[in-house]
Structures are given as structure tokens and as C-alpha cells.
Amino acid sequence: MPFNLSLYLVTDAALCDDYGLEQTVEAAVRGGVTIVQLRDKYASDEQMTDQAKRLKALLAGTGVPLIINDRLQVALESQADGLHVGQSDAAVQEARQVLGEQAIIGLSINTFAQLQAAPIALLDYVGIGPVFATGSKQDHAQPIGFGGLASLVKACPLPSVAIGGLKAEHAISVHRAGANGIAVISAICGQHDPFKAARAFQATAPL
């Protein structure tokens, strides 16, 4: 499936509590989000599969892919468009074998060593970061800043999306660093109006 990394939304169930997960995603997509990742470290596989199926139905016809974080079985059972894994999550090779060639597979990287070790031929994109420290992920790696982002982007042969503590005012710097897009959690999920929050990225650096 074709995909656009410009504005990549990673969901957070707790931050979406007040507005609602589906309502947040729907508003954010109207505001300009181009790809959605369902991430929930506390839900069971059954709960997350149900969430994924609802989001998949909501996104039907929008051209916005649904990516599942970490849970390979959830991605398979929900017929999501792909899977994103971290350095300690499900193996990329297994994900590709199970989900097939059409699936969108992404990998998180933070260092040149991780980039060099990545199975590039099996991946569609990489997530690079965190750029800044963020409260959305307590166990994140050492922040790399825009300088580190630019260096890793330059060395990476794949499309890349920057993540980690990023807000609308950082969009220009992310694009100057060469990344294909900007990934956010709290900058949209944690906002009173997810539509306006997503639109703010468009206003700062048209996607």
C-alpha cells in the first residue's frame, strides 16, 4: 500500500481518554495526518485487535494506512496495513514473512550501529529518534537532537520519520534535517482539539 510519512500519528490510549480514540484519529486525519499507528502497551491482544478493526473501518477510503505497534498477531488478525517494531520488539524478518510483501514494515532506530544492523531490504521506513526527551515514552533512548537526526537521515537509504518530543514549531527543522515526516503522540492525542492540532503542523510546514 502506498504511504505518506508527512504527519505520522502514534496513538496513546490514556491521552485520548477525554476525546476518545476513534474520535481523535478521525479528527486528526481530517486535520492532515497521513498515517496512523495504533500503540497501546497495556491493552490485551484481543482488546487491541478490536481497536484496530474499528480504526481500520474508520480509515477506509481515506488513503491513510493503519500501522500496529509491536503486536504482530494483532496486525495479522485486524488486517492492518503494517507493523512498526522497536529494537526489542518482534523480529522484522518474522513480520515480513507473516504479513507479506504488501505490508508496511517500520523499525525504530537511535544510533548508527542500529541502522547498520537493520535488515534494510525487509523494511519500508525507519523511525528515528527520540529527537528530544518525551513523557509519552518513559523508557526512551538518549535524545539525538536535530544534528543527530540529520546525520542518521543522511546515512539511511530508506524513507524516515522523526519522533520524540516534537511539536508543530519543530516541523521546519525536521524537514531541514531531511526526514520525510514528523511523528507525534501528545502533540495531537493530548490536545483539546486534535483537528486543530494536526492543522498546526500544516501551517508551520505545509506537508
CSV table of C-alpha atoms in Angstrom, one decimal:
chain,number,residue,atom,x,y,z
A,1,MET,CA,0.0,0.0,0.0
A,2,PRO,CA,1.3,3.5,-0.8
A,3,PHE,CA,2.1,5.6,2.2
A,4,ASN,CA,3.0,9.1,3.1
A,5,LEU,CA,5.1,9.7,6.3
A,6,SER,CA,4.5,13.5,6.3
A,7,LEU,CA,2.4,13.6,9.5
A,8,TYR,CA,2.5,10.3,11.4
A,9,LEU,CA,0.2,9.9,14.4
A,10,VAL,CA,1.1,7.4,17.1
A,11,THR,CA,-1.9,6.9,19.4
A,12,ASP,CA,-1.9,6.9,23.2
A,13,ALA,CA,-5.0,5.5,24.8
A,14,ALA,CA,-4.6,7.4,28.1
A,15,LEU,CA,-4.1,10.8,26.3
A,16,CYS,CA,-7.1,10.0,24.0
A,17,ASP,CA,-9.4,9.3,27.0
A,18,ASP,CA,-11.2,12.6,27.1
A,19,TYR,CA,-11.8,12.9,23.4
A,20,GLY,CA,-12.0,9.2,22.5
A,21,LEU,CA,-9.5,7.1,20.5
A,22,GLU,CA,-11.6,6.9,17.3
A,23,GLN,CA,-12.8,10.5,17.5
A,24,THR,CA,-9.2,11.6,18.0
A,25,VAL,CA,-8.0,9.7,14.9
A,26,GLU,CA,-10.9,10.8,12.8
A,27,ALA,CA,-10.3,14.5,13.7
A,28,ALA,CA,-6.6,14.2,13.2
A,29,VAL,CA,-6.9,12.7,9.8
A,30,ARG,CA,-9.2,15.5,8.7
A,31,GLY,CA,-6.6,17.9,10.0
A,32,GLY,CA,-3.9,16.4,7.9
A,33,VAL,CA,-2.5,13.2,9.5
A,34,THR,CA,-1.2,10.9,6.7
A,35,ILE,CA,-0.5,7.7,8.6
A,36,VAL,CA,-1.8,6.2,11.9
A,37,GLN,CA,0.0,3.9,14.3
A,38,LEU,CA,-2.0,2.1,16.9
A,39,ARG,CA,0.1,1.8,20.1
A,40,ASP,CA,-1.1,0.5,23.4
A,41,LYS,CA,1.3,-1.1,25.7
A,42,TYR,CA,-1.4,-2.1,28.3
A,43,ALA,CA,-4.3,-3.5,26.2
A,44,SER,CA,-4.5,-7.2,25.6
A,45,ASP,CA,-4.1,-8.6,22.1
A,46,GLU,CA,-7.9,-9.1,22.0
A,47,GLN,CA,-8.6,-5.6,23.1
A,48,MET,CA,-6.1,-4.1,20.7
A,49,THR,CA,-7.4,-6.2,17.8
A,50,ASP,CA,-10.8,-4.9,18.4
A,51,GLN,CA,-9.4,-1.3,18.5
A,52,ALA,CA,-7.5,-1.9,15.3
A,53,LYS,CA,-10.6,-3.3,13.4
A,54,ARG,CA,-12.6,-0.2,14.4
A,55,LEU,CA,-9.8,2.1,13.3
A,56,LYS,CA,-9.3,0.2,10.0
A,57,ALA,CA,-13.0,0.7,9.3
A,58,LEU,CA,-12.8,4.4,10.2
A,59,LEU,CA,-9.8,4.9,7.9
A,60,ALA,CA,-11.4,3.0,4.9
A,61,GLY,CA,-11.4,5.3,1.9
A,62,THR,CA,-9.1,7.9,3.3
A,63,GLY,CA,-5.9,6.5,1.9
A,64,VAL,CA,-4.4,6.7,5.4
A,65,PRO,CA,-2.7,3.4,6.4
A,66,LEU,CA,-3.1,1.8,9.8
A,67,ILE,CA,0.1,0.5,11.4
A,68,ILE,CA,0.2,-1.6,14.5
A,69,ASN,CA,2.9,-1.1,17.1
A,70,ASP,CA,4.8,-4.3,18.1
A,71,ARG,CA,1.9,-6.7,18.1
A,72,LEU,CA,2.4,-9.0,15.1
A,73,GLN,CA,-0.7,-11.1,15.8
A,74,VAL,CA,-2.9,-8.0,16.1
A,75,ALA,CA,-1.7,-6.7,12.8
A,76,LEU,CA,-2.5,-10.0,11.2
A,77,GLU,CA,-5.9,-10.6,12.7
A,78,SER,CA,-7.1,-7.0,12.2
A,79,GLN,CA,-5.8,-6.9,8.6
A,80,ALA,CA,-3.9,-3.7,9.4
A,81,ASP,CA,-1.7,-2.2,6.7
A,82,GLY,CA,1.6,-2.9,8.5
A,83,LEU,CA,3.6,-3.2,11.7
A,84,HIS,CA,6.2,-1.0,13.4
A,85,VAL,CA,8.7,-2.6,15.7
A,86,GLY,CA,11.3,-1.4,18.1
A,87,GLN,CA,14.8,-2.8,18.7
A,88,SER,CA,13.4,-5.1,21.3
A,89,ASP,CA,10.1,-6.0,19.6
A,90,ALA,CA,9.1,-8.6,17.1
A,91,ALA,CA,11.7,-9.5,14.5
A,92,VAL,CA,11.4,-7.7,11.2
A,93,GLN,CA,12.0,-10.9,9.3
A,94,GLU,CA,9.1,-12.7,11.0
A,95,ALA,CA,6.9,-9.7,10.4
A,96,ARG,CA,7.6,-9.7,6.7
A,97,GLN,CA,7.1,-13.5,6.5
A,98,VAL,CA,3.8,-13.3,8.3
A,99,LEU,CA,2.3,-10.1,6.8
A,100,GLY,CA,3.6,-10.5,3.3
A,101,GLU,CA,5.3,-8.2,0.8
A,102,GLN,CA,2.5,-5.6,0.7
A,103,ALA,CA,2.7,-4.8,4.4
A,104,ILE,CA,4.3,-1.6,5.5
A,105,ILE,CA,7.1,-2.5,8.0
A,106,GLY,CA,8.9,0.1,10.0
A,107,LEU,CA,11.7,-0.1,12.6
A,108,SER,CA,12.8,2.3,15.3
A,109,ILE,CA,16.5,3.3,15.3
A,110,ASN,CA,18.5,5.6,17.5
A,111,THR,CA,22.1,5.0,16.6
A,112,PHE,CA,24.4,4.3,13.6
A,113,ALA,CA,25.0,0.8,14.9
A,114,GLN,CA,21.3,0.1,14.9
A,115,LEU,CA,21.0,1.5,11.3
A,116,GLN,CA,23.9,-0.6,10.1
A,117,ALA,CA,22.3,-3.7,11.7
A,118,ALA,CA,18.9,-3.1,10.3
A,119,PRO,CA,17.5,-5.5,7.7
A,120,ILE,CA,17.1,-2.7,5.1
A,121,ALA,CA,15.8,-5.0,2.3
A,122,LEU,CA,12.9,-6.0,4.5
A,123,LEU,CA,11.9,-2.6,5.7
A,124,ASP,CA,9.8,0.2,4.2
A,125,TYR,CA,10.8,3.0,6.5
A,126,VAL,CA,12.6,3.8,9.8
A,127,GLY,CA,11.5,5.9,12.7
A,128,ILE,CA,14.5,8.0,14.0
A,129,GLY,CA,14.7,9.4,17.5
A,130,PRO,CA,13.9,10.4,20.0
A,131,VAL,CA,14.9,13.9,18.9
A,132,PHE,CA,14.0,15.2,22.3
A,133,ALA,CA,13.1,13.7,25.7
A,134,THR,CA,9.4,12.9,25.9
A,135,GLY,CA,7.0,11.9,28.6
A,136,SER,CA,5.0,9.8,26.1
A,137,LYS,CA,7.5,7.0,26.4
A,138,GLN,CA,9.3,6.6,29.7
A,139,ASP,CA,12.0,4.1,28.6
A,140,HIS,CA,13.1,6.1,25.5
A,141,ALA,CA,16.8,6.1,24.4
A,142,GLN,CA,19.1,9.1,24.6
A,143,PRO,CA,17.8,12.0,22.6
A,144,ILE,CA,19.7,12.8,19.5
A,145,GLY,CA,18.7,16.4,18.7
A,146,PHE,CA,18.3,17.7,15.1
A,147,GLY,CA,22.0,17.2,14.5
A,148,GLY,CA,21.8,13.5,15.2
A,149,LEU,CA,18.6,13.3,13.2
A,150,ALA,CA,20.2,14.9,10.2
A,151,SER,CA,23.2,12.5,10.4
A,152,LEU,CA,21.1,9.4,10.6
A,153,VAL,CA,18.8,10.5,7.9
A,154,LYS,CA,21.7,11.2,5.6
A,155,ALA,CA,23.1,7.7,6.2
A,156,CYS,CA,19.7,5.9,5.8
A,157,PRO,CA,18.7,4.6,2.4
A,158,LEU,CA,15.0,4.3,3.5
A,159,PRO,CA,12.3,6.9,4.0
A,160,SER,CA,12.4,8.2,7.6
A,161,VAL,CA,10.2,9.8,10.1
A,162,ALA,CA,11.4,11.8,13.1
A,163,ILE,CA,9.9,11.2,16.5
A,164,GLY,CA,10.3,12.2,20.2
A,165,GLY,CA,9.1,15.4,21.9
A,166,LEU,CA,8.2,17.1,18.6
A,167,LYS,CA,5.7,19.9,18.2
A,168,ALA,CA,4.3,21.9,15.3
A,169,GLU,CA,7.1,24.5,15.7
A,170,HIS,CA,9.7,21.8,15.1
A,171,ALA,CA,8.3,20.7,11.7
A,172,ILE,CA,10.5,23.0,9.7
A,173,SER,CA,13.7,21.8,11.5
A,174,VAL,CA,12.6,18.2,10.9
A,175,HIS,CA,12.2,18.8,7.2
A,176,ARG,CA,15.5,20.7,7.0
A,177,ALA,CA,17.2,17.6,8.6
A,178,GLY,CA,16.0,15.7,5.6
A,179,ALA,CA,13.4,13.4,7.2
A,180,ASN,CA,10.3,12.5,5.2
A,181,GLY,CA,8.0,13.3,8.0
A,182,ILE,CA,7.3,14.0,11.7
A,183,ALA,CA,5.7,11.6,14.1
A,184,VAL,CA,3.8,12.8,17.1
A,185,ILE,CA,1.9,11.5,20.1
A,186,SER,CA,1.0,14.1,22.7
A,187,ALA,CA,1.1,17.0,20.2
A,188,ILE,CA,-2.1,15.6,18.8
A,189,CYS,CA,-3.5,13.0,21.2
A,190,GLY,CA,-3.0,15.1,24.2
A,191,GLN,CA,-4.7,18.2,22.8
A,192,HIS,CA,-8.2,19.6,23.3
A,193,ASP,CA,-8.8,19.8,19.6
A,194,PRO,CA,-7.0,17.1,17.6
A,195,PHE,CA,-8.1,18.6,14.3
A,196,LYS,CA,-6.6,22.0,15.0
A,197,ALA,CA,-3.5,20.3,16.5
A,198,ALA,CA,-3.0,18.4,13.2
A,199,ARG,CA,-3.7,21.5,11.1
A,200,ALA,CA,-1.0,23.4,13.1
A,201,PHE,CA,1.7,21.2,11.5
A,202,GLN,CA,0.4,22.1,8.1
A,203,ALA,CA,0.5,25.8,8.9
A,204,THR,CA,4.1,25.5,10.2
A,205,ALA,CA,5.5,23.4,7.4
A,206,PRO,CA,3.0,22.5,4.6
A,207,LEU,CA,3.1,18.8,4.1
